[in-house]
PDB file of C-alpha atoms in Angstrom:
ATOM      1  CA  MET A  10      19.209 -40.791 -50.545  1.00 69.00           C
ATOM      2  CA  LYS A  11      20.631 -37.350 -51.313  1.00 68.00           C
ATOM      3  CA  SER A  12      20.620 -37.877 -55.092  1.00 71.00           C
ATOM      4  CA  HIS A  13      16.949 -38.889 -55.013  1.00 68.00           C
ATOM      5  CA  VAL A  14      15.956 -35.588 -53.398  1.00 70.00           C
ATOM      6  CA  GLU A  15      18.207 -33.629 -55.762  1.00 62.00           C
ATOM      7  CA  ALA A  16      16.303 -35.231 -58.652  1.00 66.00           C
ATOM      8  CA  GLY A  17      13.116 -33.482 -57.510  1.00 67.00           C
ATOM      9  CA  HIS A  18      11.572 -36.184 -55.337  1.00 76.00           C
ATOM     10  CA  ARG A  19      10.740 -33.860 -52.446  1.00 84.00           C
ATOM     11  CA  TRP A  20       8.459 -36.250 -50.544  1.00 91.00           C
ATOM     12  CA  VAL A  21       9.285 -39.548 -48.858  1.00 92.00           C
ATOM     13  CA  ALA A  22       7.203 -42.544 -47.809  1.00 93.00           C
ATOM     14  CA  ASP A  23       9.038 -43.744 -44.700  1.00 93.00           C
ATOM     15  CA  LEU A  24       7.996 -47.236 -43.557  1.00 92.00           C
ATOM     16  CA  ASP A  25       8.831 -48.619 -40.155  1.00 90.00           C
ATOM     17  CA  MET A  26       8.315 -52.348 -39.564  1.00 90.00           C
ATOM     18  CA  THR A  27       7.504 -53.381 -36.022  1.00 88.00           C
ATOM     19  CA  ALA A  28      10.124 -55.765 -34.569  1.00 87.00           C
ATOM     20  CA  PHE A  29      10.998 -57.020 -38.067  1.00 88.00           C
ATOM     21  CA  PHE A  30      13.659 -59.542 -37.046  1.00 87.00           C
ATOM     22  CA  ASP A  31      11.356 -60.978 -34.377  1.00 86.00           C
ATOM     23  CA  ARG A  32       8.383 -61.445 -36.735  1.00 87.00           C
ATOM     24  CA  VAL A  33       9.878 -63.040 -39.861  1.00 90.00           C
ATOM     25  CA  ASN A  34       7.788 -66.054 -40.872  1.00 91.00           C
ATOM     26  CA  HIS A  35      10.041 -69.108 -41.225  1.00 91.00           C
ATOM     27  CA  ASP A  36       8.015 -70.872 -43.927  1.00 92.00           C
ATOM     28  CA  LEU A  37       7.790 -67.777 -46.147  1.00 92.00           C
ATOM     29  CA  LEU A  38      11.489 -67.095 -45.705  1.00 92.00           C
ATOM     30  CA  MET A  39      12.568 -70.680 -46.431  1.00 93.00           C
ATOM     31  CA  ALA A  40      10.390 -70.752 -49.565  1.00 93.00           C
ATOM     32  CA  ARG A  41      12.278 -67.727 -50.895  1.00 92.00           C
ATOM     33  CA  VAL A  42      15.670 -69.164 -49.924  1.00 93.00           C
ATOM     34  CA  ALA A  43      14.763 -72.411 -51.723  1.00 93.00           C
ATOM     35  CA  ARG A  44      14.310 -70.473 -54.976  1.00 91.00           C
ATOM     36  CA  ARG A  45      18.089 -70.018 -55.139  1.00 87.00           C
ATOM     37  CA  VAL A  46      19.512 -72.753 -52.917  1.00 90.00           C
ATOM     38  CA  ARG A  47      19.024 -76.321 -54.145  1.00 90.00           C
ATOM     39  CA  ASP A  48      21.176 -78.170 -51.621  1.00 93.00           C
ATOM     40  CA  ARG A  49      18.833 -79.670 -49.016  1.00 92.00           C
ATOM     41  CA  ARG A  50      21.627 -79.875 -46.453  1.00 95.00           C
ATOM     42  CA  VAL A  51      22.113 -76.116 -46.610  1.00 94.00           C
ATOM     43  CA  LEU A  52      18.372 -75.544 -46.331  1.00 93.00           C
ATOM     44  CA  ARG A  53      18.178 -77.779 -43.264  1.00 93.00           C
ATOM     45  CA  LEU A  54      21.092 -75.917 -41.699  1.00 92.00           C
ATOM     46  CA  ILE A  55      19.393 -72.552 -42.260  1.00 91.00           C
ATOM     47  CA  ARG A  56      16.134 -73.890 -40.808  1.00 90.00           C
ATOM     48  CA  ARG A  57      18.000 -75.113 -37.720  1.00 88.00           C
ATOM     49  CA  PHE A  58      19.614 -71.694 -37.403  1.00 87.00           C
ATOM     50  CA  LEU A  59      16.185 -70.039 -37.491  1.00 87.00           C
ATOM     51  CA  GLU A  60      14.659 -72.442 -34.983  1.00 84.00           C
ATOM     52  CA  ALA A  61      17.554 -72.390 -32.521  1.00 79.00           C
ATOM     53  CA  GLY A  62      16.116 -72.137 -29.027  1.00 70.00           C
ATOM     54  CA  VAL A  63      16.140 -69.016 -26.877  1.00 69.00           C
ATOM     55  CA  VAL A  64      16.440 -68.976 -23.084  1.00 65.00           C
ATOM     56  CA  GLU A  65      13.345 -67.676 -21.301  1.00 66.00           C
ATOM     57  CA  HIS A  66      13.111 -67.931 -17.517  1.00 66.00           C
ATOM     58  CA  VAL A  67      15.928 -70.497 -17.378  1.00 65.00           C
ATOM     59  CA  ARG A  68      14.173 -72.700 -19.980  1.00 72.00           C
ATOM     60  CA  VAL A  69      15.111 -73.193 -23.627  1.00 68.00           C
ATOM     61  CA  VAL A  70      12.120 -72.321 -25.825  1.00 70.00           C
ATOM     62  CA  LYS A  71      11.992 -73.236 -29.518  1.00 73.00           C
ATOM     63  CA  ARG A  72      11.767 -70.194 -31.777  1.00 76.00           C
ATOM     64  CA  GLN A  73       8.512 -70.154 -33.763  1.00 81.00           C
ATOM     65  CA  GLN A  74       9.231 -67.052 -35.855  1.00 85.00           C
ATOM     66  CA  GLY A  75      11.909 -64.416 -36.346  1.00 85.00           C
ATOM     67  CA  THR A  76      15.654 -64.535 -36.933  1.00 85.00           C
ATOM     68  CA  PRO A  77      18.325 -64.346 -34.193  1.00 79.00           C
ATOM     69  CA  GLN A  78      19.158 -60.702 -33.415  1.00 75.00           C
ATOM     70  CA  GLY A  79      22.803 -60.072 -34.249  1.00 76.00           C
ATOM     71  CA  GLY A  80      23.164 -63.401 -36.026  1.00 78.00           C
ATOM     72  CA  PRO A  81      25.554 -63.369 -39.009  1.00 83.00           C
ATOM     73  CA  LEU A  82      22.859 -64.687 -41.378  1.00 86.00           C
ATOM     74  CA  SER A  83      20.045 -62.379 -40.256  1.00 86.00           C
ATOM     75  CA  PRO A  84      20.831 -59.356 -42.516  1.00 87.00           C
ATOM     76  CA  LEU A  85      21.244 -61.641 -45.536  1.00 90.00           C
ATOM     77  CA  LEU A  86      17.980 -63.458 -44.807  1.00 89.00           C
ATOM     78  CA  ALA A  87      16.222 -60.093 -44.401  1.00 88.00           C
ATOM     79  CA  ASN A  88      17.408 -59.066 -47.858  1.00 91.00           C
ATOM     80  CA  ILE A  89      16.205 -62.371 -49.340  1.00 91.00           C
ATOM     81  CA  LEU A  90      12.753 -61.945 -47.780  1.00 91.00           C
ATOM     82  CA  LEU A  91      12.397 -58.328 -48.945  1.00 92.00           C
ATOM     83  CA  ASP A  92      13.940 -58.860 -52.381  1.00 92.00           C
ATOM     84  CA  ASP A  93      10.461 -58.988 -53.961  1.00 89.00           C
ATOM     85  CA  VAL A  94       9.744 -55.527 -52.514  1.00 91.00           C
ATOM     86  CA  ASP A  95      12.900 -54.138 -54.161  1.00 93.00           C
ATOM     87  CA  ARG A  96      12.026 -55.729 -57.497  1.00 92.00           C
ATOM     88  CA  GLU A  97       8.485 -54.349 -57.443  1.00 89.00           C
ATOM     89  CA  LEU A  98       9.695 -50.833 -56.593  1.00 92.00           C
ATOM     90  CA  GLU A  99      12.239 -51.025 -59.413  1.00 92.00           C
ATOM     91  CA  ARG A 100       9.560 -52.267 -61.828  1.00 91.00           C
ATOM     92  CA  ARG A 101       7.406 -49.260 -60.967  1.00 89.00           C
ATOM     93  CA  GLY A 102      10.349 -46.896 -61.476  1.00 90.00           C
ATOM     94  CA  HIS A 103      10.473 -45.656 -57.878  1.00 91.00           C
ATOM     95  CA  ARG A 104      13.580 -44.215 -56.272  1.00 91.00           C
ATOM     96  CA  PHE A 105      14.170 -45.771 -52.869  1.00 93.00           C
ATOM     97  CA  CYS A 106      16.698 -46.663 -50.198  1.00 92.00           C
ATOM     98  CA  ARG A 107      16.483 -49.825 -48.125  1.00 91.00           C
ATOM     99  CA  TYR A 108      18.813 -51.293 -45.543  1.00 89.00           C
ATOM    100  CA  ALA A 109      17.437 -54.484 -43.963  1.00 85.00           C
ATOM    101  CA  ASP A 110      14.027 -53.404 -42.619  1.00 87.00           C
ATOM    102  CA  ASP A 111      14.583 -49.626 -43.008  1.00 89.00           C
ATOM    103  CA  LEU A 112      12.846 -48.418 -46.174  1.00 93.00           C
ATOM    104  CA  GLN A 113      12.273 -44.979 -47.696  1.00 93.00           C
ATOM    105  CA  VAL A 114      10.630 -44.362 -51.101  1.00 94.00           C
ATOM    106  CA  TYR A 115      11.112 -40.924 -52.683  1.00 93.00           C
ATOM    107  CA  VAL A 116       8.238 -39.458 -54.696  1.00 91.00           C
ATOM    108  CA  GLY A 117       7.115 -36.157 -56.160  1.00 89.00           C
ATOM    109  CA  SER A 118       3.981 -35.451 -54.113  1.00 91.00           C
ATOM    110  CA  ARG A 119       2.237 -36.309 -50.863  1.00 93.00           C
ATOM    111  CA  ARG A 120      -0.537 -38.106 -52.767  1.00 93.00           C
ATOM    112  CA  ALA A 121       1.977 -40.327 -54.582  1.00 93.00           C
ATOM    113  CA  GLY A 122       3.688 -41.035 -51.282  1.00 93.00           C
ATOM    114  CA  GLN A 123       0.402 -42.075 -49.689  1.00 94.00           C
ATOM    115  CA  ARG A 124      -0.350 -44.448 -52.580  1.00 94.00           C
ATOM    116  CA  VAL A 125       3.072 -46.049 -52.203  1.00 93.00           C
ATOM    117  CA  MET A 126       2.636 -46.276 -48.428  1.00 93.00           C
ATOM    118  CA  ASP A 127      -0.776 -47.984 -48.756  1.00 93.00           C
ATOM    119  CA  SER A 128       0.338 -50.498 -51.405  1.00 93.00           C
ATOM    120  CA  LEU A 129       3.556 -51.416 -49.575  1.00 92.00           C
ATOM    121  CA  SER A 130       1.766 -51.740 -46.248  1.00 92.00           C
ATOM    122  CA  ASP A 131      -0.808 -54.038 -47.828  1.00 93.00           C
ATOM    123  CA  TYR A 132       1.901 -56.241 -49.417  1.00 91.00           C
ATOM    124  CA  LEU A 133       4.079 -56.459 -46.319  1.00 91.00           C
ATOM    125  CA  GLU A 134       1.207 -57.252 -43.993  1.00 91.00           C
ATOM    126  CA  ASN A 135      -0.786 -59.631 -46.191  1.00 91.00           C
ATOM    127  CA  SER A 136       1.906 -61.350 -48.251  1.00 90.00           C
ATOM    128  CA  LEU A 137       4.886 -61.366 -45.875  1.00 90.00           C
ATOM    129  CA  ARG A 138       2.908 -61.315 -42.602  1.00 90.00           C
ATOM    130  CA  LEU A 139       4.912 -58.414 -41.216  1.00 90.00           C
ATOM    131  CA  GLU A 140       3.490 -55.580 -39.143  1.00 90.00           C
ATOM    132  CA  ILE A 141       3.804 -51.884 -40.029  1.00 90.00           C
ATOM    133  CA  ASN A 142       4.290 -49.443 -37.183  1.00 90.00           C
ATOM    134  CA  ARG A 143       1.637 -46.862 -38.136  1.00 89.00           C
ATOM    135  CA  ARG A 144       2.781 -44.443 -35.451  1.00 90.00           C
ATOM    136  CA  LYS A 145       6.348 -44.218 -36.757  1.00 90.00           C
ATOM    137  CA  SER A 146       5.610 -44.571 -40.493  1.00 92.00           C
ATOM    138  CA  ALA A 147       4.708 -41.395 -42.381  1.00 93.00           C
ATOM    139  CA  VAL A 148       4.666 -39.520 -45.674  1.00 94.00           C
ATOM    140  CA  ASP A 149       6.680 -36.363 -45.098  1.00 93.00           C
ATOM    141  CA  ARG A 150       9.454 -34.135 -46.371  1.00 92.00           C
ATOM    142  CA  PRO A 151      12.848 -35.928 -46.478  1.00 89.00           C
ATOM    143  CA  TRP A 152      14.505 -33.334 -44.218  1.00 90.00           C
ATOM    144  CA  ARG A 153      12.011 -34.154 -41.466  1.00 91.00           C
ATOM    145  CA  ARG A 154      12.816 -37.879 -41.485  1.00 92.00           C
ATOM    146  CA  SER A 155      16.032 -39.683 -40.587  1.00 92.00           C
ATOM    147  CA  PHE A 156      17.524 -42.764 -42.235  1.00 92.00           C
ATOM    148  CA  LEU A 157      20.152 -44.932 -40.512  1.00 91.00           C
ATOM    149  CA  GLY A 158      21.107 -42.024 -38.275  1.00 90.00           C
ATOM    150  CA  TYR A 159      21.482 -39.503 -41.119  1.00 91.00           C
ATOM    151  CA  GLN A 160      19.211 -36.643 -42.106  1.00 91.00           C
ATOM    152  CA  LEU A 161      19.021 -34.285 -45.092  1.00 88.00           C
ATOM    153  CA  THR A 162      19.035 -30.498 -44.993  1.00 87.00           C
ATOM    154  CA  PHE A 163      16.170 -28.579 -46.650  1.00 85.00           C
ATOM    155  CA  HIS A 164      18.390 -26.720 -49.168  1.00 80.00           C
ATOM    156  CA  ARG A 165      17.819 -26.879 -52.925  1.00 78.00           C
ATOM    157  CA  GLN A 166      21.033 -28.899 -53.079  1.00 83.00           C
ATOM    158  CA  PRO A 167      20.482 -31.076 -49.967  1.00 84.00           C
ATOM    159  CA  ARG A 168      23.388 -32.107 -47.785  1.00 88.00           C
ATOM    160  CA  LEU A 169      23.790 -34.953 -45.335  1.00 89.00           C
ATOM    161  CA  THR A 170      23.797 -34.084 -41.657  1.00 90.00           C
ATOM    162  CA  LEU A 171      23.364 -35.850 -38.329  1.00 89.00           C
ATOM    163  CA  ALA A 172      19.936 -36.849 -37.125  1.00 91.00           C
ATOM    164  CA  PRO A 173      19.254 -35.215 -33.724  1.00 89.00           C
ATOM    165  CA  THR A 174      18.426 -38.597 -32.170  1.00 90.00           C
ATOM    166  CA  SER A 175      21.856 -39.950 -33.184  1.00 91.00           C
ATOM    167  CA  LEU A 176      23.588 -37.004 -31.550  1.00 90.00           C
ATOM    168  CA  ARG A 177      21.566 -37.419 -28.349  1.00 90.00           C
ATOM    169  CA  ARG A 178      22.442 -41.107 -28.114  1.00 91.00           C
ATOM    170  CA  LEU A 179      26.155 -40.361 -28.466  1.00 91.00           C
ATOM    171  CA  ILE A 180      25.960 -37.631 -25.803  1.00 90.00           C
ATOM    172  CA  GLN A 181      24.340 -40.104 -23.404  1.00 91.00           C
ATOM    173  CA  ARG A 182      27.127 -42.640 -24.015  1.00 91.00           C
ATOM    174  CA  VAL A 183      29.848 -40.025 -23.539  1.00 91.00           C
ATOM    175  CA  GLN A 184      28.212 -38.722 -20.357  1.00 90.00           C
ATOM    176  CA  ALA A 185      28.125 -42.283 -18.981  1.00 90.00           C
ATOM    177  CA  VAL A 186      31.878 -42.613 -19.626  1.00 89.00           C
ATOM    178  CA  PHE A 187      32.563 -39.331 -17.812  1.00 87.00           C
ATOM    179  CA  ARG A 188      30.405 -40.338 -14.849  1.00 84.00           C
ATOM    180  CA  ARG A 189      32.309 -43.606 -14.487  1.00 83.00           C
ATOM    181  CA  GLY A 190      35.592 -41.702 -14.760  1.00 75.00           C
ATOM    182  CA  ARG A 191      35.043 -39.368 -11.822  1.00 74.00           C
ATOM    183  CA  GLY A 192      37.774 -39.958  -9.295  1.00 70.00           C
ATOM    184  CA  GLY A 193      39.522 -42.438 -11.578  1.00 75.00           C
ATOM    185  CA  SER A 194      42.475 -42.300 -13.936  1.00 82.00           C
ATOM    186  CA  PHE A 195      42.294 -39.716 -16.713  1.00 84.00           C
ATOM    187  CA  GLN A 196      44.050 -42.135 -19.071  1.00 87.00           C
ATOM    188  CA  ARG A 197      41.424 -44.774 -18.342  1.00 88.00           C
ATOM    189  CA  VAL A 198      38.690 -42.323 -19.351  1.00 88.00           C
ATOM    190  CA  LEU A 199      40.516 -41.596 -22.603  1.00 90.00           C
ATOM    191  CA  LYS A 200      40.967 -45.315 -23.260  1.00 91.00           C
ATOM    192  CA  GLU A 201      37.238 -45.966 -22.753  1.00 91.00           C
ATOM    193  CA  LEU A 202      36.198 -42.919 -24.767  1.00 92.00           C
ATOM    194  CA  ALA A 203      38.465 -43.555 -27.780  1.00 92.00           C
ATOM    195  CA  PRO A 204      36.691 -46.606 -29.331  1.00 93.00           C
ATOM    196  CA  VAL A 205      33.263 -44.974 -28.873  1.00 92.00           C
ATOM    197  CA  LEU A 206      34.295 -41.800 -30.699  1.00 92.00           C
ATOM    198  CA  ARG A 207      36.376 -43.640 -33.309  1.00 93.00           C
ATOM    199  CA  GLY A 208      33.533 -45.965 -34.266  1.00 93.00           C
ATOM    200  CA  TRP A 209      31.004 -43.130 -34.280  1.00 91.00           C
ATOM    201  CA  ALA A 210      33.237 -40.892 -36.431  1.00 89.00           C
ATOM    202  CA  SER A 211      33.858 -43.725 -38.884  1.00 92.00           C
ATOM    203  CA  TYR A 212      30.130 -44.403 -39.304  1.00 92.00           C
ATOM    204  CA  TYR A 213      29.200 -40.730 -39.790  1.00 90.00           C
ATOM    205  CA  ARG A 214      32.187 -39.775 -41.941  1.00 88.00           C
ATOM    206  CA  ARG A 215      29.892 -39.024 -44.890  1.00 88.00           C
ATOM    207  CA  VAL A 216      28.166 -36.032 -43.293  1.00 90.00           C
ATOM    208  CA  ASP A 217      28.472 -32.773 -45.252  1.00 89.00           C
ATOM    209  CA  VAL A 218      27.433 -30.377 -42.461  1.00 87.00           C
ATOM    210  CA  LYS A 219      30.365 -30.149 -40.042  1.00 84.00           C
ATOM    211  CA  ARG A 220      29.006 -27.638 -37.513  1.00 87.00           C
ATOM    212  CA  PRO A 221      27.338 -30.229 -35.210  1.00 85.00           C
ATOM    213  CA  LEU A 222      30.574 -32.229 -35.200  1.00 85.00           C
ATOM    214  CA  GLU A 223      32.636 -29.150 -34.339  1.00 87.00           C
ATOM    215  CA  THR A 224      30.231 -28.230 -31.525  1.00 88.00           C
ATOM    216  CA  LEU A 225      30.362 -31.789 -30.208  1.00 88.00           C
ATOM    217  CA  ASP A 226      34.175 -31.815 -30.365  1.00 89.00           C
ATOM    218  CA  GLY A 227      34.366 -28.581 -28.349  1.00 90.00           C
ATOM    219  CA  TRP A 228      31.927 -29.941 -25.755  1.00 89.00           C
ATOM    220  CA  ILE A 229      33.913 -33.172 -25.269  1.00 90.00           C
ATOM    221  CA  ARG A 230      37.171 -31.217 -24.910  1.00 90.00           C
ATOM    222  CA  ARG A 231      35.604 -28.969 -22.264  1.00 88.00           C
ATOM    223  CA  ARG A 232      34.355 -32.008 -20.357  1.00 86.00           C
ATOM    224  CA  LEU A 233      37.862 -33.492 -20.431  1.00 87.00           C
ATOM    225  CA  ARG A 234      39.305 -30.226 -19.093  1.00 83.00           C
ATOM    226  CA  CYS A 235      36.660 -30.212 -16.355  1.00 83.00           C
ATOM    227  CA  LEU A 236      37.652 -33.747 -15.409  1.00 83.00           C
ATOM    228  CA  LEU A 237      41.311 -32.743 -15.122  1.00 81.00           C
ATOM    229  CA  TRP A 238      40.390 -29.655 -13.095  1.00 81.00           C
ATOM    230  CA  ARG A 239      38.471 -31.840 -10.645  1.00 80.00           C
ATOM    231  CA  GLN A 240      41.388 -34.221 -10.277  1.00 79.00           C
ATOM    232  CA  TRP A 241      43.923 -31.459  -9.639  1.00 81.00           C
ATOM    233  CA  LYS A 242      41.682 -30.360  -6.697  1.00 80.00           C
ATOM    234  CA  ARG A 243      43.761 -27.628  -4.986  1.00 84.00           C
ATOM    235  CA  VAL A 244      45.256 -24.312  -6.023  1.00 86.00           C
ATOM    236  CA  TYR A 245      48.941 -25.208  -5.901  1.00 85.00           C
ATOM    237  CA  PRO A 246      48.681 -28.417  -7.963  1.00 84.00           C
ATOM    238  CA  ARG A 247      46.584 -26.516 -10.509  1.00 85.00           C
ATOM    239  CA  VAL A 248      49.165 -23.741 -10.767  1.00 87.00           C
ATOM    240  CA  ARG A 249      51.996 -26.237 -11.240  1.00 87.00           C
ATOM    241  CA  ARG A 250      50.089 -28.195 -13.879  1.00 83.00           C
ATOM    242  CA  LEU A 251      49.103 -25.068 -15.817  1.00 84.00           C
ATOM    243  CA  MET A 252      52.669 -23.738 -15.781  1.00 89.00           C
ATOM    244  CA  LYS A 253      53.918 -27.126 -16.928  1.00 87.00           C
ATOM    245  CA  LEU A 254      51.523 -26.851 -19.869  1.00 84.00           C
ATOM    246  CA  GLY A 255      53.094 -23.496 -20.842  1.00 87.00           C
ATOM    247  CA  LEU A 256      50.877 -20.918 -19.125  1.00 85.00           C
ATOM    248  CA  PRO A 257      52.710 -17.877 -17.622  1.00 88.00           C
ATOM    249  CA  LYS A 258      52.894 -17.894 -13.823  1.00 87.00           C
ATOM    250  CA  GLU A 259      50.591 -14.863 -13.377  1.00 86.00           C
ATOM    251  CA  ARG A 260      47.943 -16.273 -15.697  1.00 86.00           C
ATOM    252  CA  ALA A 261      48.191 -19.712 -14.045  1.00 84.00           C
ATOM    253  CA  TRP A 262      47.548 -18.151 -10.616  1.00 87.00           C
ATOM    254  CA  ARG A 263      44.571 -16.162 -11.927  1.00 83.00           C
ATOM    255  CA  SER A 264      43.027 -19.287 -13.430  1.00 81.00           C
ATOM    256  CA  ALA A 265      43.655 -21.449 -10.359  1.00 82.00           C
ATOM    257  CA  THR A 266      42.138 -18.906  -7.951  1.00 84.00           C
ATOM    258  CA  ASN A 267      39.198 -17.594  -9.992  1.00 77.00           C
ATOM    259  CA  GLY A 268      36.691 -19.258  -7.643  1.00 70.00           C
ATOM    260  CA  ARG A 269      34.429 -20.465 -10.441  1.00 64.00           C
ATOM    261  CA  GLY A 270      35.210 -24.151  -9.968  1.00 60.00           C
ATOM    262  CA  HIS A 271      35.510 -26.600 -12.826  1.00 59.00           C
ATOM    263  CA  GLY A 272      32.280 -25.385 -14.525  1.00 56.00           C
ATOM    264  CA  GLY A 273      30.535 -26.788 -17.591  1.00 50.00           C
ATOM    265  CA  THR A 274      29.314 -30.038 -16.029  1.00 49.00           C
ATOM    266  CA  ARG A 275      25.710 -29.507 -17.153  1.00 54.00           C
ATOM    267  CA  GLU A 276      26.530 -27.985 -20.505  1.00 60.00           C
ATOM    268  CA  ARG A 277      25.418 -29.977 -23.560  1.00 62.00           C
ATOM    269  CA  PRO A 278      26.089 -29.364 -27.265  1.00 63.00           C
ATOM    270  CA  ILE A 279      22.361 -29.554 -28.124  1.00 60.00           C
TER     271      ILE A 279
END
């Protein structure tokens, strides 16, 4: 992604497929699987996996199209179905990134991007019977589009940063944890918050721009302090707690009696 833009491909054709995993055609997919898998027992097993029933209104309904969301085979089957797209893009010499149904093709001009967008849309809709989301798909500058939660900066040497939508989703999750933690154990809040932040930090460890992460870290720490301040409630417990944490007695009294409350409950890092 970043290397493609560094190479001078300053435009991107960003395709969004509508409900990809729900619209995969079983016959087209099985025909492509059969190109590589000769064992009929395996093919029957995959077909049964695809056609496994779903519960709708307390009734089991046979699946007519699509792959099970979250199923262990679904990402692999998506790659098999879209393998022809990758091969065609490689044959044409395009630089692109694809993960399952997320696809970006990097080109040198808006006109080239529009040509790629039109040809890919035609192939996906007519040959693979998939639907392109015209509202979300676009030819634009790479730093205006996100990919798997990441976004590029507009510098000559682009750097990876967080997409604003990814940051907003994390803030909403963290706020939900804090709301559930009001009046409860502080340790329980930390225990619930830890896996969310650990998983998020592991996924976004490749970002080059650290400022949003530092701002987010400061915001979460302030919210934790606000939670403690609420739980300490009165002046004397607050003074004792602050002194226990190493604050001088005079400063602890000033902080505990400042009259400003816990503060910062509505503050957000973005």
